[in-house]
Structure formats: C-alpha cells, structure tokens
mmCIF file of C-alpha atoms in Angstrom:
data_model
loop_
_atom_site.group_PDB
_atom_site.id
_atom_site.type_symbol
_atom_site.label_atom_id
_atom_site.label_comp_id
_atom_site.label_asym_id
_atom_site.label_seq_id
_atom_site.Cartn_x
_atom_site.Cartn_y
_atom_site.Cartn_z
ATOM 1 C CA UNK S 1 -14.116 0.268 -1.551
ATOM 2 C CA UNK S 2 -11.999 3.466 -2.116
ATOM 3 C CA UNK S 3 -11.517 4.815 1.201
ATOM 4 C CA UNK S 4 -12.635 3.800 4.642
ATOM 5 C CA UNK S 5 -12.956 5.276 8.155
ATOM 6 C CA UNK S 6 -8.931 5.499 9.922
ATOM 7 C CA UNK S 7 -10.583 4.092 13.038
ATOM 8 C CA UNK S 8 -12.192 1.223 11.405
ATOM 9 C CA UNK S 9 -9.131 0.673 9.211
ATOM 10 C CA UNK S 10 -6.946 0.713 12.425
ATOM 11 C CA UNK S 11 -9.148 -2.253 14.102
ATOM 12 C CA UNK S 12 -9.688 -4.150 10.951
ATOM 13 C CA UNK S 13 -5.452 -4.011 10.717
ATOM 14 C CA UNK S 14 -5.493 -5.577 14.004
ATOM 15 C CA UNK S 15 -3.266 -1.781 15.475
ATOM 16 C CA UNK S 16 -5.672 -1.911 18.688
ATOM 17 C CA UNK S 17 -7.995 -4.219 20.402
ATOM 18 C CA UNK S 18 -11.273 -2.352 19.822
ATOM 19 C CA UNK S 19 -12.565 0.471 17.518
ATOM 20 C CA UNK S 20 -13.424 2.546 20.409
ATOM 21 C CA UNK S 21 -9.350 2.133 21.013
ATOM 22 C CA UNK S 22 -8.838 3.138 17.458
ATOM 23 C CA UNK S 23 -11.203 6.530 18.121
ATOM 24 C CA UNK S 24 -8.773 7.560 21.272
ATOM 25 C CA UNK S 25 -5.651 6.785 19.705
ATOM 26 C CA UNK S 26 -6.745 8.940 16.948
ATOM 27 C CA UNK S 27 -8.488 11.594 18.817
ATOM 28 C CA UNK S 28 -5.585 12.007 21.531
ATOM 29 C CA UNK S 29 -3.284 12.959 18.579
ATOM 30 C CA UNK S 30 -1.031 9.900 18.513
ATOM 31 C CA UNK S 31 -2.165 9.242 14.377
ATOM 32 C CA UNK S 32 -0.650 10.630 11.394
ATOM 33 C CA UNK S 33 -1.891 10.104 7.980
ATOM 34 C CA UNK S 34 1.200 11.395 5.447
ATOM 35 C CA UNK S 35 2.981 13.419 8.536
ATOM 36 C CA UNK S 36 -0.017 15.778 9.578
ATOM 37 C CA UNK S 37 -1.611 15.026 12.734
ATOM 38 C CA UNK S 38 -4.752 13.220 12.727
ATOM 39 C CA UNK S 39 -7.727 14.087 15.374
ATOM 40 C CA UNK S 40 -10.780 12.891 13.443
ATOM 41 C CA UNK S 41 -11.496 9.291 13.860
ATOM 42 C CA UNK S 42 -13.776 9.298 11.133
ATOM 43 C CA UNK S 43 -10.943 10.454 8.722
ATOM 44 C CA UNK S 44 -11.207 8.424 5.656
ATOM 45 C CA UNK S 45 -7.629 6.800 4.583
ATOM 46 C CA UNK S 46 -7.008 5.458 1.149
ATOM 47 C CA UNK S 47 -4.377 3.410 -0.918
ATOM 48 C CA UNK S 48 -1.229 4.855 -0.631
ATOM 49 C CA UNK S 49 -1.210 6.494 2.871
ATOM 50 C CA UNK S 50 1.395 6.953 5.228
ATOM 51 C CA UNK S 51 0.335 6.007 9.141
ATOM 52 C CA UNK S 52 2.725 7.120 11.610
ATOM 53 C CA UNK S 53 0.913 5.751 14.903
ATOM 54 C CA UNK S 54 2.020 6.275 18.239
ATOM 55 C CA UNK S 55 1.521 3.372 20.627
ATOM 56 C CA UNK S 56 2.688 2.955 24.735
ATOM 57 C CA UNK S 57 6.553 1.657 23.574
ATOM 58 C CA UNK S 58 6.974 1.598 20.377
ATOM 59 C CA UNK S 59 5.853 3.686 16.755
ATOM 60 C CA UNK S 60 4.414 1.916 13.740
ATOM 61 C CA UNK S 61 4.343 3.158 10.001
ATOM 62 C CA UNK S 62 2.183 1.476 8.095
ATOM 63 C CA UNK S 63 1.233 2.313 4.577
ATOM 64 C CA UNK S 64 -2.568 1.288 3.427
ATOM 65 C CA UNK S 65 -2.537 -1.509 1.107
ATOM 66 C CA UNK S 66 -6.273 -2.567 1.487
ATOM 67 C CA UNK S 67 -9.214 -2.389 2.943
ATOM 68 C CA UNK S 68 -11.526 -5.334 4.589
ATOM 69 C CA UNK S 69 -14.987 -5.688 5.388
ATOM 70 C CA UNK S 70 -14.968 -6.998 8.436
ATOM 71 C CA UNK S 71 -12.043 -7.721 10.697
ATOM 72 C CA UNK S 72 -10.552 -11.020 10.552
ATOM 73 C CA UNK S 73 -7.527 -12.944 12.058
ATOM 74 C CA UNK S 74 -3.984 -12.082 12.256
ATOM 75 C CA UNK S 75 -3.280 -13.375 8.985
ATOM 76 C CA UNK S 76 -6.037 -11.619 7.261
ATOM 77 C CA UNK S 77 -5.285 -8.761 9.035
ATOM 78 C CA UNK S 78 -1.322 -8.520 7.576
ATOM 79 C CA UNK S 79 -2.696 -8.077 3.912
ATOM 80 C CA UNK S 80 -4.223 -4.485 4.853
ATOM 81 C CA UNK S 81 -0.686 -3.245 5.116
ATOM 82 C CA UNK S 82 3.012 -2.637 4.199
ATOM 83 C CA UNK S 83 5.498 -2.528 7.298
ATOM 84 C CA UNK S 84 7.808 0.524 6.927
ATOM 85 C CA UNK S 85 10.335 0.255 9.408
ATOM 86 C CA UNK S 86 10.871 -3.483 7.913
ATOM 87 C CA UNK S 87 12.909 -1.654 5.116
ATOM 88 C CA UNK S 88 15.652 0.515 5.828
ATOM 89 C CA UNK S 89 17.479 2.265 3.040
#
C-alpha cells in the first residue's frame, strides 16, 4: 500500500476514536498535510507526510511512517508514526 485515505490513516493511528471523528476533524479544517490545510477526508497521505492536527488542548505532528490494514491496539497503532514534537532541535 502506497497511500491511504487521511481519515482512515487518522483512526488506524489511534488520533480519534472513530473514522467518522477522523472525517470532522478533517473536514472542520483542524488537519494539515505538509502545512496546507486539509478539508477532504478522503485525501490520500503517503510516506513522508507532515500532519499538523488540531485537537481540543493540545496539537500533534505526526509524520506517516506506515500504513495498516485494519486498526489495531495501541501498540500497533505507534508503528504508523514518528512523534515530532518528541525532538526538539
């Protein structure tokens, strides 16, 4: 798998409870995928990208490390991406 939907990658990386979460997260304007402003839940992300995601207290950057099939636990979940805020320079 190359690419995959940004709502389905957001669920699957355990960022929200439920897809349908994902979709209004996404769709309200609070995603960004490499700094520009994400509406389309059906956005396909790839290796490499930036996510800049907007939650109630806090923003996460993520950058896409993989992709799964189906979403699995926590653990599983932590593989999908690289923390950015873990590392400041």
């Amino acid at each position: 798998m190359e690419r995959q939907r940004l709502d389905k990658w957001l669920w699957h990386a355990r960022v929200v409870k439920a897809r349908s979460s994902a979709a209004a997260l996404v769709e309200a304007g609070h995603v960004r995928v490499n700094g520009i402003r994400e509406k389309a839940p059906g956005h396909a992300v790839k290796p490499g990208d930036v996510l800049t995601i907007g939650l109630d207290n806090s923003v996460r950057i993520l950058k896409v490390v993989a992709f799964a099939e189906r979403r699995g636990d926590a653990t599983a979940a932590r593989i999908l991406y690289e923390d950015l805020q873990g590392r400041r320079e």
